[in-house]
Amino acid sequence: MASGLAEFVVIANRLPVDRITGPDGETTWRKSPGGLVTALEPVIRRKGGAWIGWHGAAGEKLRPFEHEGMNLVPVPLSEEEVEEYYEGFSNATLWPLYHDVVAPPEFHREWWDAYVRVNQRFAQKAAKIAKKNAVVWVQDYQLQLVPTMLRELRPDLRIGFFLHIPFPPTELFQQLPWRRQILEGLLGADLVGFQMPGAAQNFIRLVRQRVGHKTHRDTVYLPDGRTVLAQAYPISIDAAGFEELARTPEVIARAAEIRESLGNPKVVLLGIDRLDYTKGLRQRLRAFGELITEGALDVDDAVFIQVATPSRERVGQYILLRDDINRLVGRINGDVGRIGQQPVTYLHASYPREEMAALYRAADVMVVTPLRDGMNLVAKEYVACRYDEKGALVLSEFAGAASELKSAYQVNPHDINGMKQMLLAAINADPRENARRMKAMRRQVMENDIDLWAANFLRELNAVRDPHAKNPRPV
Ligand code: F6P
C-alpha cells in the first residue's frame, strides 16, 4: 500500500491478529491461526492490500499498522457498541436466527441502530483506503450492510461478500424486523457467496419476494442494469499445512503422550468446538454417557475428550450453556466414573494448532455433531491430519461439511438413539472399512483447500459483468 491506497481490501469483523502481552507487559501481535488469513495473506501481500477489522478491545483507538507484510486497519468499537453491535445484534439476533433458531433470537431496536452505525464505520474506512477500481471482499454476518453502504460511497469498486454461516430458510428469515434492509445491504455486492447452494437459493427467493427484483437462477437483475450473482463456495482449510503438522515427530510423540495419560484406553473419542449452543454438545455427551451406563461401552475402554473453546462469554445463551455442560459432564463422570477413570475429559480452553493436531492424531473417533453449522472446519482438519487413513468421523448431517464428506458416519444429532448406534458402528468397524472411508474423505479435503476456495471466489468476482466497463478488471 505504498501510495497509501490498497488495490485489494478485506473487511472482516476481526483483524487477523491477536494481541499478546509478554511478561514485561510489552504487547506484540501474533497472526491468528484461522484458514481465512492463511488464504488471503499472500493475496494481500502481493497486491499491497489491506485488512480492515476490529482489534478486539473495547474503547481503544489504534492507528493502522503493518504486520508481517499485511497492512492492518483497526476499527474502534466503544464498550456500548461491543454490547449492542457484536454481542447483541450479531450474536444474539443474527447468529441464532441464521442457525435454525436453535436458541431464541432477540430483537432490539437499539441493537439494530448500533449494527447500522458500526457497518457504516467499516464502509467509510474501506472507502477511504481503496484505490480506484479496487477489489473489496467483505466477510460474514456482522457486516451485511457494508456492500451497499460502500457502493454508495465508491461506485467504482468491485465488491464481493461471503457469508461464513448458514443463510436461513425464508420462513425463519422473515422474522427479522429489518429483513429488507439486510437483503438490500447484501445487494451492494457484485458477488454474494454462501457455503451451500441451498443458502444461495434462499437468498435469491427472498430478494424476489421481499425486495421485488427480477431474478433468474443465481442472478439478481437490479433496476440500474447491475447484476448480483449469488453462488455457493464451500470454505475449506489449509489442508497441506495440517497434514504437515500432523507428520512432525513432536505431534506424533504428543499424540502418544495424550493416550498414555488417559491410561491407554481402547477407544478415544474427541470433540473440539467453540462452546456454542449450535454445536450439539449436549446431545453428543448424552449419547456417550448412555452408552457407558447401558454397558455398550466399558468405562475402562472408552474415553471422551471434549475441548470447548471459550467464546462470546458475556452473551446470555452462552452463559447458560456453559453451566449446562459443566453440570452434564459432572453428572456423567459422577454416575459412571471410577477412581482414576473419568469417562469424559472436559477442557474449557483453547489450544494452539500443534496441540489440536496431536489430539486429532490421538482420536479413534472424531465426533462433530452440530445442530446447524455453515461448514465445520474441525471435521476437515481431522481428515487432513489422518494421513495414516486411521480414525473415523461421526458427522452431523446438518453441518455444511456433510455434503462433501459423504463417507463420514453421518448422524441426526437430535436422534440420540441413532447417534448411539452410529458411534458404536464407527468404534467397532473393521479398520479396512474406516480406511476406505478416510481415503475418500481425504481426496475431497486435500484437493479442495482454502487456497482454491479463495481463488475460485476471486476469479468469479473478477468475471462478474460490469455494465459500465468494457473489459473486466484484473484481480
Ligand atoms: O463461524 C463464524 C465466526 O464468526 C468465525 O468467523 C469466527 O472464527 C468464529 O465465529 C468466532 O467468532 P467471534 O469473533 O465472535 O469470536
Tab-separated table of C-alpha atoms and ligand atoms in Angstrom:
chain	number	residue	atom	x	y	z
A	1	MET	CA	0.000	0.000	0.000
A	2	ALA	CA	2.895	2.287	-0.873
A	3	SER	CA	0.620	5.015	-2.258
A	4	GLY	CA	-1.445	4.840	0.911
A	5	LEU	CA	-4.209	3.205	-1.132
A	6	ALA	CA	-4.964	-0.503	-1.483
A	7	GLU	CA	-5.782	-2.485	-4.619
A	8	PHE	CA	-7.313	-5.324	-2.604
A	9	VAL	CA	-9.169	-4.852	0.682
A	10	VAL	CA	-10.557	-7.453	3.072
A	11	ILE	CA	-13.176	-6.283	5.570
A	12	ALA	CA	-13.981	-8.597	8.484
A	13	ASN	CA	-15.307	-8.073	11.993
A	14	ARG	CA	-11.919	-9.020	13.423
A	15	LEU	CA	-8.382	-8.252	12.329
A	16	PRO	CA	-6.371	-11.418	11.592
A	17	VAL	CA	-4.057	-10.851	14.594
A	18	ASP	CA	-4.262	-11.406	18.351
A	19	ARG	CA	-2.558	-9.181	20.889
A	20	ILE	CA	-0.011	-10.915	23.100
A	21	THR	CA	1.181	-9.377	26.355
A	22	GLY	CA	4.656	-10.514	27.394
A	23	PRO	CA	5.852	-10.992	30.997
A	24	ASP	CA	7.309	-7.454	30.976
A	25	GLY	CA	3.898	-6.052	30.000
A	26	GLU	CA	5.024	-5.307	26.452
A	27	THR	CA	2.432	-6.092	23.787
A	28	THR	CA	3.011	-7.632	20.365
A	29	TRP	CA	0.727	-9.015	17.669
A	30	ARG	CA	0.538	-12.610	16.534
A	31	LYS	CA	-1.198	-13.816	13.381
A	32	SER	CA	-4.477	-15.621	14.227
A	33	PRO	CA	-4.489	-19.313	13.404
A	34	GLY	CA	-7.556	-19.317	11.071
A	35	GLY	CA	-7.594	-20.582	7.479
A	36	LEU	CA	-9.014	-17.339	6.079
A	37	VAL	CA	-5.860	-15.393	6.890
A	38	THR	CA	-3.682	-18.227	5.539
A	39	ALA	CA	-5.501	-17.964	2.204
A	40	LEU	CA	-5.760	-14.188	1.952
A	41	GLU	CA	-2.376	-13.174	3.346
A	42	PRO	CA	-0.461	-13.966	0.120
A	43	VAL	CA	-3.011	-12.015	-1.971
A	44	ILE	CA	-2.808	-9.057	0.420
A	45	ARG	CA	0.998	-9.120	0.301
A	46	ARG	CA	1.161	-9.434	-3.468
A	47	LYS	CA	-1.330	-6.646	-4.042
A	48	GLY	CA	-0.147	-4.324	-1.286
A	49	GLY	CA	-3.617	-4.910	0.109
A	50	ALA	CA	-5.149	-4.136	3.467
A	51	TRP	CA	-7.355	-5.841	6.082
A	52	ILE	CA	-9.903	-3.747	7.954
A	53	GLY	CA	-11.265	-5.126	11.243
A	54	TRP	CA	-11.812	-4.693	14.962
A	55	HIS	CA	-8.729	-5.396	17.077
A	56	GLY	CA	-10.709	-6.969	19.930
A	57	ALA	CA	-10.505	-4.334	22.691
A	58	ALA	CA	-13.424	-2.035	23.523
A	59	GLY	CA	-12.967	1.728	23.665
A	60	GLU	CA	-9.462	1.783	22.170
A	61	LYS	CA	-8.419	3.646	19.023
A	62	LEU	CA	-5.359	2.357	17.188
A	63	ARG	CA	-3.537	3.682	14.129
A	64	PRO	CA	-3.154	1.450	11.061
A	65	PHE	CA	-0.078	-0.743	11.373
A	66	GLU	CA	1.841	-3.340	9.412
A	67	HIS	CA	2.232	-6.943	10.497
A	68	GLU	CA	4.252	-9.490	8.521
A	69	GLY	CA	3.710	-7.629	5.263
A	70	MET	CA	-0.017	-7.037	5.775
A	71	ASN	CA	-1.498	-3.568	6.222
A	72	LEU	CA	-3.942	-3.722	9.091
A	73	VAL	CA	-6.545	-1.032	9.636
A	74	PRO	CA	-8.188	-1.233	13.095
A	75	VAL	CA	-11.814	-0.149	13.511
A	76	PRO	CA	-12.622	1.090	17.025
A	77	LEU	CA	-15.706	-0.131	18.906
A	78	SER	CA	-16.912	1.511	22.104
A	79	GLU	CA	-17.936	-0.623	25.090
A	80	GLU	CA	-21.563	0.058	24.215
A	81	GLU	CA	-21.034	-0.959	20.578
A	82	VAL	CA	-19.422	-4.223	21.654
A	83	GLU	CA	-22.565	-4.922	23.682
A	84	GLU	CA	-25.072	-3.825	21.063
A	85	TYR	CA	-23.451	-4.499	17.670
A	86	TYR	CA	-21.217	-7.522	18.457
A	87	GLU	CA	-22.748	-9.347	21.430
A	88	GLY	CA	-26.261	-8.087	20.714
A	89	PHE	CA	-27.323	-7.841	17.084
A	90	SER	CA	-24.554	-10.043	15.614
A	91	ASN	CA	-24.517	-12.784	18.226
A	92	ALA	CA	-27.896	-12.740	19.996
A	93	THR	CA	-30.065	-11.773	16.984
A	94	LEU	CA	-28.448	-12.891	13.714
A	95	TRP	CA	-26.423	-15.855	14.990
A	96	PRO	CA	-29.394	-17.805	16.461
A	97	LEU	CA	-31.748	-16.693	13.658
A	98	TYR	CA	-29.355	-17.922	10.969
A	99	HIS	CA	-28.777	-21.210	12.849
A	100	ASP	CA	-32.342	-22.507	12.648
A	101	VAL	CA	-33.342	-20.585	15.833
A	102	VAL	CA	-31.836	-23.374	17.981
A	103	ALA	CA	-31.821	-20.609	20.619
A	104	PRO	CA	-34.441	-17.835	20.507
A	105	PRO	CA	-33.188	-14.717	18.682
A	106	GLU	CA	-33.704	-11.390	20.451
A	107	PHE	CA	-34.896	-8.369	18.509
A	108	HIS	CA	-33.968	-4.965	19.965
A	109	ARG	CA	-34.172	-1.712	18.047
A	110	GLU	CA	-31.161	-0.154	19.769
A	111	TRP	CA	-29.037	-3.183	18.776
A	112	TRP	CA	-30.077	-2.665	15.164
A	113	ASP	CA	-29.154	1.030	15.360
A	114	ALA	CA	-25.681	0.093	16.604
A	115	TYR	CA	-25.328	-2.503	13.805
A	116	VAL	CA	-26.123	0.181	11.196
A	117	ARG	CA	-23.705	2.649	12.790
A	118	VAL	CA	-20.814	0.191	13.005
A	119	ASN	CA	-21.372	-1.152	9.463
A	120	GLN	CA	-21.224	2.458	8.249
A	121	ARG	CA	-17.899	2.926	10.030
A	122	PHE	CA	-16.397	-0.150	8.321
A	123	ALA	CA	-17.682	1.046	4.928
A	124	GLN	CA	-16.194	4.522	5.442
A	125	LYS	CA	-12.779	3.083	6.308
A	126	ALA	CA	-12.800	0.967	3.161
A	127	ALA	CA	-13.948	3.883	1.001
A	128	LYS	CA	-11.023	5.901	2.284
A	129	ILE	CA	-8.241	3.378	1.665
A	130	ALA	CA	-9.340	1.585	-1.530
A	131	LYS	CA	-7.602	2.536	-4.787
A	132	LYS	CA	-9.749	3.377	-7.815
A	133	ASN	CA	-11.396	0.198	-9.169
A	134	ALA	CA	-10.040	-1.852	-6.248
A	135	VAL	CA	-11.477	-5.220	-5.234
A	136	VAL	CA	-13.064	-5.302	-1.777
A	137	TRP	CA	-14.061	-8.558	-0.097
A	138	VAL	CA	-16.485	-8.228	2.838
A	139	GLN	CA	-16.736	-11.159	5.259
A	140	ASP	CA	-19.649	-12.526	7.231
A	141	TYR	CA	-22.893	-11.801	9.084
A	142	GLN	CA	-21.596	-8.941	11.222
A	143	LEU	CA	-21.153	-6.770	8.109
A	144	GLN	CA	-24.105	-7.438	5.815
A	145	LEU	CA	-24.900	-3.746	5.289
A	146	VAL	CA	-21.363	-2.850	4.211
A	147	PRO	CA	-21.671	-3.783	0.492
A	148	THR	CA	-24.410	-1.222	-0.246
A	149	MET	CA	-23.010	1.422	2.110
A	150	LEU	CA	-19.647	1.071	0.386
A	151	ARG	CA	-21.101	1.115	-3.126
A	152	GLU	CA	-22.873	4.392	-2.315
A	153	LEU	CA	-19.556	5.917	-1.271
A	154	ARG	CA	-17.458	4.284	-4.007
A	155	PRO	CA	-19.380	3.052	-7.064
A	156	ASP	CA	-16.094	2.282	-8.861
A	157	LEU	CA	-15.238	-0.643	-6.558
A	158	ARG	CA	-15.753	-4.306	-7.284
A	159	ILE	CA	-17.358	-5.726	-4.132
A	160	GLY	CA	-17.626	-9.346	-3.001
A	161	PHE	CA	-19.348	-10.680	0.109
A	162	PHE	CA	-19.021	-14.111	1.713
A	163	LEU	CA	-21.306	-15.450	4.444
A	164	HIS	CA	-19.446	-17.965	6.622
A	165	ILE	CA	-22.562	-19.163	8.466
A	166	PRO	CA	-25.814	-20.649	7.103
A	167	PHE	CA	-28.336	-18.395	5.415
A	168	PRO	CA	-31.725	-19.360	6.865
A	169	PRO	CA	-34.816	-20.645	5.104
A	170	THR	CA	-37.199	-17.899	4.051
A	171	GLU	CA	-39.745	-18.745	6.806
A	172	LEU	CA	-37.171	-18.008	9.525
A	173	PHE	CA	-35.517	-15.016	7.883
A	174	GLN	CA	-38.916	-13.307	7.662
A	175	GLN	CA	-38.958	-12.986	11.467
A	176	LEU	CA	-36.283	-10.307	11.258
A	177	PRO	CA	-37.846	-6.849	11.574
A	178	TRP	CA	-35.012	-5.461	9.387
A	179	ARG	CA	-35.156	-8.228	6.750
A	180	ARG	CA	-35.455	-5.873	3.786
A	181	GLN	CA	-32.534	-3.687	4.879
A	182	ILE	CA	-30.284	-6.740	5.251
A	183	LEU	CA	-31.170	-8.015	1.776
A	184	GLU	CA	-30.624	-4.568	0.296
A	185	GLY	CA	-27.310	-4.309	2.155
A	186	LEU	CA	-26.056	-7.540	0.570
A	187	LEU	CA	-27.217	-6.480	-2.891
A	188	GLY	CA	-24.483	-3.837	-2.934
A	189	ALA	CA	-22.065	-6.682	-3.737
A	190	ASP	CA	-21.349	-7.943	-7.259
A	191	LEU	CA	-20.948	-11.485	-5.946
A	192	VAL	CA	-22.556	-12.872	-2.776
A	193	GLY	CA	-21.002	-16.168	-1.702
A	194	PHE	CA	-22.589	-18.774	0.560
A	195	GLN	CA	-21.404	-22.103	1.944
A	196	MET	CA	-24.209	-24.142	0.342
A	197	PRO	CA	-26.275	-23.922	-2.861
A	198	GLY	CA	-29.483	-24.042	-0.754
A	199	ALA	CA	-28.436	-20.869	1.077
A	200	ALA	CA	-27.867	-19.033	-2.207
A	201	GLN	CA	-31.334	-20.154	-3.342
A	202	ASN	CA	-32.901	-18.929	-0.069
A	203	PHE	CA	-31.296	-15.540	-0.674
A	204	ILE	CA	-32.463	-15.308	-4.311
A	205	ARG	CA	-36.028	-16.263	-3.330
A	206	LEU	CA	-36.103	-13.676	-0.536
A	207	VAL	CA	-34.791	-10.937	-2.834
A	208	ARG	CA	-37.567	-11.729	-5.305
A	209	GLN	CA	-40.293	-11.880	-2.633
A	210	ARG	CA	-39.224	-9.108	-0.272
A	211	VAL	CA	-37.351	-6.601	-2.434
A	212	GLY	CA	-39.191	-7.291	-5.679
A	213	HIS	CA	-36.188	-7.511	-8.017
A	214	LYS	CA	-36.218	-9.759	-11.049
A	215	THR	CA	-34.155	-12.919	-10.595
A	216	HIS	CA	-33.178	-15.807	-12.813
A	217	ARG	CA	-31.396	-18.838	-11.329
A	218	ASP	CA	-28.352	-17.433	-9.456
A	219	THR	CA	-28.646	-13.850	-10.739
A	220	VAL	CA	-30.480	-10.780	-9.452
A	221	TYR	CA	-31.245	-8.031	-12.010
A	222	LEU	CA	-31.251	-4.560	-10.446
A	223	PRO	CA	-33.185	-1.635	-11.949
A	224	ASP	CA	-29.918	0.258	-12.743
A	225	GLY	CA	-28.706	-2.551	-15.031
A	226	ARG	CA	-26.277	-4.032	-12.499
A	227	THR	CA	-26.460	-7.751	-11.731
A	228	VAL	CA	-25.684	-9.570	-8.494
A	229	LEU	CA	-24.592	-13.180	-8.552
A	230	ALA	CA	-25.388	-15.498	-5.585
A	231	GLN	CA	-23.402	-18.728	-5.535
A	232	ALA	CA	-22.022	-21.401	-3.223
A	233	TYR	CA	-18.314	-21.587	-2.350
A	234	PRO	CA	-17.829	-24.225	0.383
A	235	ILE	CA	-14.951	-22.974	2.510
A	236	SER	CA	-12.049	-25.216	3.464
A	237	ILE	CA	-8.805	-25.320	5.415
A	238	ASP	CA	-5.059	-25.165	4.881
A	239	ALA	CA	-5.149	-28.926	4.328
A	240	ALA	CA	-1.480	-29.429	3.414
A	241	GLY	CA	-0.438	-27.319	6.419
A	242	PHE	CA	-2.429	-29.534	8.802
A	243	GLU	CA	-1.088	-32.730	7.284
A	244	GLU	CA	2.474	-31.434	7.500
A	245	LEU	CA	1.964	-30.543	11.153
A	246	ALA	CA	0.447	-33.946	11.922
A	247	ARG	CA	3.512	-35.629	10.415
A	248	THR	CA	6.029	-33.879	12.685
A	249	PRO	CA	7.787	-36.066	15.299
A	250	GLU	CA	6.679	-33.632	18.036
A	251	VAL	CA	2.996	-34.040	17.187
A	252	ILE	CA	3.303	-37.826	16.853
A	253	ALA	CA	5.026	-38.017	20.267
A	254	ARG	CA	2.449	-35.715	21.849
A	255	ALA	CA	-0.423	-37.839	20.475
A	256	ALA	CA	1.098	-40.942	22.111
A	257	GLU	CA	1.561	-38.985	25.343
A	258	ILE	CA	-2.111	-37.950	25.339
A	259	ARG	CA	-3.265	-41.573	25.008
A	260	GLU	CA	-0.802	-42.649	27.668
A	261	SER	CA	-2.054	-40.028	30.117
A	262	LEU	CA	-5.599	-41.322	29.606
A	263	GLY	CA	-4.450	-44.827	30.607
A	264	ASN	CA	-4.148	-46.094	27.019
A	265	PRO	CA	-7.843	-46.823	26.555
A	266	LYS	CA	-9.038	-48.931	23.625
A	267	VAL	CA	-11.090	-46.062	22.197
A	268	VAL	CA	-10.546	-42.319	22.357
A	269	LEU	CA	-13.457	-40.185	21.157
A	270	LEU	CA	-12.889	-36.490	20.582
A	271	GLY	CA	-14.955	-33.333	20.219
A	272	ILE	CA	-13.394	-29.912	19.565
A	273	ASP	CA	-15.765	-26.957	19.294
A	274	ARG	CA	-16.275	-23.372	20.269
A	275	LEU	CA	-18.538	-23.538	23.320
A	276	ASP	CA	-21.664	-22.701	21.314
A	277	TYR	CA	-25.259	-23.948	21.547
A	278	THR	CA	-25.272	-24.715	17.812
A	279	LYS	CA	-22.601	-27.395	18.207
A	280	GLY	CA	-24.762	-30.158	19.700
A	281	LEU	CA	-22.501	-30.767	22.695
A	282	ARG	CA	-25.336	-31.786	24.991
A	283	GLN	CA	-26.661	-34.377	22.563
A	284	ARG	CA	-23.286	-35.988	21.922
A	285	LEU	CA	-22.354	-36.154	25.610
A	286	ARG	CA	-25.726	-37.658	26.460
A	287	ALA	CA	-25.300	-40.301	23.739
A	288	PHE	CA	-21.847	-41.219	25.024
A	289	GLY	CA	-22.985	-41.212	28.679
A	290	GLU	CA	-25.865	-43.569	27.877
A	291	LEU	CA	-23.588	-45.982	26.002
A	292	ILE	CA	-21.445	-46.269	29.144
A	293	THR	CA	-24.439	-46.522	31.534
A	294	GLU	CA	-26.047	-49.228	29.422
A	295	GLY	CA	-22.795	-51.192	29.197
A	296	ALA	CA	-22.424	-50.881	25.409
A	297	LEU	CA	-19.081	-49.209	26.169
A	298	ASP	CA	-16.886	-50.042	29.139
A	299	VAL	CA	-15.619	-47.184	31.278
A	300	ASP	CA	-12.179	-48.860	31.270
A	301	ASP	CA	-12.086	-48.952	27.479
A	302	ALA	CA	-13.529	-45.657	26.265
A	303	VAL	CA	-12.708	-42.017	26.970
A	304	PHE	CA	-14.361	-38.935	25.517
A	305	ILE	CA	-12.196	-35.807	25.316
A	306	GLN	CA	-14.290	-32.687	24.825
A	307	VAL	CA	-12.434	-29.450	24.161
A	308	ALA	CA	-14.765	-26.446	24.372
A	309	THR	CA	-13.091	-23.197	23.387
A	310	PRO	CA	-14.388	-20.201	25.374
A	311	SER	CA	-16.491	-17.932	23.166
A	312	ARG	CA	-18.793	-14.879	23.479
A	313	GLU	CA	-18.726	-15.308	27.214
A	314	ARG	CA	-20.922	-12.346	28.143
A	315	VAL	CA	-23.857	-13.371	25.910
A	316	GLY	CA	-26.769	-14.844	27.956
A	317	GLN	CA	-27.261	-18.091	25.982
A	318	TYR	CA	-23.528	-18.848	26.185
A	319	ILE	CA	-23.531	-18.351	29.970
A	320	LEU	CA	-26.458	-20.784	30.289
A	321	LEU	CA	-24.772	-23.330	28.007
A	322	ARG	CA	-21.540	-23.243	29.971
A	323	ASP	CA	-23.368	-24.074	33.220
A	324	ASP	CA	-25.383	-26.743	31.476
A	325	ILE	CA	-22.339	-28.529	30.042
A	326	ASN	CA	-20.480	-28.287	33.374
A	327	ARG	CA	-23.442	-29.997	35.070
A	328	LEU	CA	-23.823	-32.661	32.387
A	329	VAL	CA	-20.120	-33.602	32.423
A	330	GLY	CA	-20.192	-33.686	36.244
A	331	ARG	CA	-23.227	-35.935	36.190
A	332	ILE	CA	-21.782	-38.419	33.678
A	333	ASN	CA	-18.432	-38.625	35.470
A	334	GLY	CA	-20.143	-38.809	38.866
A	335	ASP	CA	-22.590	-41.516	37.804
A	336	VAL	CA	-20.351	-43.849	35.836
A	337	GLY	CA	-16.766	-42.857	36.632
A	338	ARG	CA	-14.411	-44.812	38.864
A	339	ILE	CA	-11.343	-43.788	40.820
A	340	GLY	CA	-8.751	-42.887	38.184
A	341	GLN	CA	-11.280	-43.481	35.392
A	342	GLN	CA	-13.293	-40.475	34.293
A	343	PRO	CA	-15.218	-41.216	31.084
A	344	VAL	CA	-15.324	-37.551	29.998
A	345	THR	CA	-12.253	-35.314	29.991
A	346	TYR	CA	-13.670	-31.818	29.620
A	347	LEU	CA	-11.351	-28.927	28.769
A	348	HIS	CA	-12.753	-25.403	28.676
A	349	ALA	CA	-9.748	-23.849	26.953
A	350	SER	CA	-8.249	-23.003	23.601
A	351	TYR	CA	-5.135	-24.723	22.314
A	352	PRO	CA	-2.524	-23.982	19.658
A	353	ARG	CA	-2.668	-25.753	16.294
A	354	GLU	CA	0.088	-28.215	17.327
A	355	GLU	CA	-1.949	-29.494	20.272
A	356	MET	CA	-5.069	-29.750	18.095
A	357	ALA	CA	-3.146	-31.811	15.535
A	358	ALA	CA	-1.917	-34.109	18.336
A	359	LEU	CA	-5.481	-34.524	19.620
A	360	TYR	CA	-6.705	-35.347	16.095
A	361	ARG	CA	-3.990	-37.965	15.782
A	362	ALA	CA	-4.797	-39.410	19.197
A	363	ALA	CA	-8.518	-39.800	18.476
A	364	ASP	CA	-10.034	-43.010	17.099
A	365	VAL	CA	-13.399	-41.343	16.572
A	366	MET	CA	-13.921	-37.638	15.919
A	367	VAL	CA	-17.418	-36.577	16.940
A	368	VAL	CA	-18.785	-33.479	15.162
A	369	THR	CA	-22.499	-33.138	15.830
A	370	PRO	CA	-23.736	-29.558	15.294
A	371	LEU	CA	-27.478	-28.908	15.162
A	372	ARG	CA	-26.666	-26.448	12.374
A	373	ASP	CA	-23.280	-25.330	11.073
A	374	GLY	CA	-22.303	-23.304	7.994
A	375	MET	CA	-19.419	-25.672	7.237
A	376	ASN	CA	-17.463	-27.020	10.252
A	377	LEU	CA	-13.762	-26.869	9.683
A	378	VAL	CA	-12.847	-29.150	12.596
A	379	ALA	CA	-14.223	-32.101	10.590
A	380	LYS	CA	-11.948	-31.175	7.679
A	381	GLU	CA	-8.936	-30.619	9.953
A	382	TYR	CA	-9.348	-34.116	11.419
A	383	VAL	CA	-9.428	-35.643	7.939
A	384	ALA	CA	-6.369	-33.628	6.836
A	385	CYS	CA	-4.393	-34.872	9.866
A	386	ARG	CA	-5.253	-38.558	9.301
A	387	TYR	CA	-2.753	-39.261	6.513
A	388	ASP	CA	-2.419	-42.685	8.177
A	389	GLU	CA	-6.006	-43.378	7.000
A	390	LYS	CA	-6.912	-44.380	10.522
A	391	GLY	CA	-9.712	-42.967	12.621
A	392	ALA	CA	-13.397	-42.391	11.898
A	393	LEU	CA	-15.501	-39.266	11.598
A	394	VAL	CA	-19.007	-39.106	13.039
A	395	LEU	CA	-20.587	-36.068	11.402
A	396	SER	CA	-23.915	-34.293	11.701
A	397	GLU	CA	-25.912	-34.132	8.510
A	398	PHE	CA	-26.683	-30.506	9.480
A	399	ALA	CA	-23.076	-29.367	9.034
A	400	GLY	CA	-22.215	-27.895	5.624
A	401	ALA	CA	-19.249	-30.299	5.538
A	402	ALA	CA	-21.648	-33.268	5.325
A	403	SER	CA	-22.314	-32.644	1.633
A	404	GLU	CA	-18.600	-33.027	0.879
A	405	LEU	CA	-17.675	-35.672	3.461
A	406	LYS	CA	-20.156	-38.283	2.335
A	407	SER	CA	-18.066	-41.161	3.693
A	408	ALA	CA	-18.363	-39.935	7.268
A	409	TYR	CA	-20.682	-41.771	9.675
A	410	GLN	CA	-23.495	-39.276	9.270
A	411	VAL	CA	-25.966	-38.650	12.096
A	412	ASN	CA	-29.014	-36.608	13.002
A	413	PRO	CA	-27.867	-35.083	16.328
A	414	HIS	CA	-31.470	-34.747	17.555
A	415	ASP	CA	-31.801	-38.545	17.364
A	416	ILE	CA	-29.848	-39.721	20.414
A	417	ASN	CA	-30.511	-43.418	19.756
A	418	GLY	CA	-29.431	-43.075	16.135
A	419	MET	CA	-26.297	-41.278	17.283
A	420	LYS	CA	-25.506	-44.056	19.796
A	421	GLN	CA	-25.780	-46.669	17.034
A	422	MET	CA	-23.536	-44.672	14.730
A	423	LEU	CA	-20.925	-44.135	17.464
A	424	LEU	CA	-20.833	-47.888	18.017
A	425	ALA	CA	-20.647	-48.519	14.262
A	426	ALA	CA	-17.644	-46.188	13.985
A	427	ILE	CA	-15.952	-47.716	17.043
A	428	ASN	CA	-16.491	-51.337	16.024
A	429	ALA	CA	-15.925	-51.047	12.273
A	430	ASP	CA	-13.338	-53.170	10.513
A	431	PRO	CA	-10.218	-50.944	10.225
A	432	ARG	CA	-10.254	-51.574	6.459
A	433	GLU	CA	-13.736	-50.080	6.264
A	434	ASN	CA	-12.614	-46.980	8.173
A	435	ALA	CA	-9.527	-46.679	5.959
A	436	ARG	CA	-11.727	-46.800	2.849
A	437	ARG	CA	-13.935	-44.032	4.232
A	438	MET	CA	-10.978	-41.919	5.324
A	439	LYS	CA	-9.301	-42.253	1.928
A	440	ALA	CA	-12.407	-40.959	0.148
A	441	MET	CA	-12.764	-38.033	2.568
A	442	ARG	CA	-9.086	-37.171	2.264
A	443	ARG	CA	-9.303	-36.972	-1.509
A	444	GLN	CA	-12.069	-34.372	-1.109
A	445	VAL	CA	-10.330	-32.307	1.587
A	446	MET	CA	-6.795	-32.346	0.195
A	447	GLU	CA	-7.949	-31.390	-3.312
A	448	ASN	CA	-10.310	-28.621	-2.210
A	449	ASP	CA	-8.309	-26.471	0.159
A	450	ILE	CA	-8.699	-22.875	1.297
A	451	ASP	CA	-6.433	-21.509	-1.462
A	452	LEU	CA	-8.685	-22.990	-4.117
A	453	TRP	CA	-11.741	-21.559	-2.323
A	454	ALA	CA	-10.293	-18.023	-2.319
A	455	ALA	CA	-9.062	-18.323	-5.917
A	456	ASN	CA	-12.478	-19.522	-7.138
A	457	PHE	CA	-14.314	-16.712	-5.379
A	458	LEU	CA	-11.937	-14.005	-6.592
A	459	ARG	CA	-11.935	-15.343	-10.156
A	460	GLU	CA	-15.731	-15.217	-10.255
A	461	LEU	CA	-15.794	-11.759	-8.665
A	462	ASN	CA	-13.464	-10.547	-11.385
A	463	ALA	CA	-15.587	-12.094	-14.107
A	464	VAL	CA	-18.925	-10.638	-12.972
A	465	ARG	CA	-20.186	-8.423	-15.765
A	466	ASP	CA	-19.793	-4.722	-15.106
A	467	PRO	CA	-22.393	-2.774	-17.118
A	468	HIS	CA	-20.209	0.363	-17.079
A	469	ALA	CA	-16.856	-1.108	-18.148
A	470	LYS	CA	-15.859	-2.677	-21.472
A	471	ASN	CA	-13.342	-5.110	-20.021
A	472	PRO	CA	-13.301	-6.950	-16.709
A	473	ARG	CA	-10.729	-5.565	-14.285
A	474	PRO	CA	-7.827	-7.817	-13.302
A	475	VAL	CA	-7.829	-9.167	-9.736
B	1	F6P	O1	-18.210	-19.007	12.310
B	1	F6P	C1	-18.387	-17.654	12.362
B	1	F6P	C2	-17.326	-16.939	13.167
B	1	F6P	O2	-17.541	-15.555	13.144
B	1	F6P	C3	-15.924	-17.231	12.654
B	1	F6P	O3	-15.583	-16.450	11.566
B	1	F6P	C4	-15.109	-16.992	13.874
B	1	F6P	O4	-13.899	-17.667	13.841
B	1	F6P	C5	-16.000	-17.517	14.974
B	1	F6P	O5	-17.323	-17.356	14.514
B	1	F6P	C6	-15.722	-16.835	16.325
B	1	F6P	O6	-16.379	-15.662	16.384
B	1	F6P	P1	-16.082	-14.424	17.345
B	1	F6P	O7	-15.392	-13.402	16.505
B	1	F6P	O8	-17.430	-13.984	17.782
B	1	F6P	O9	-15.217	-14.894	18.468
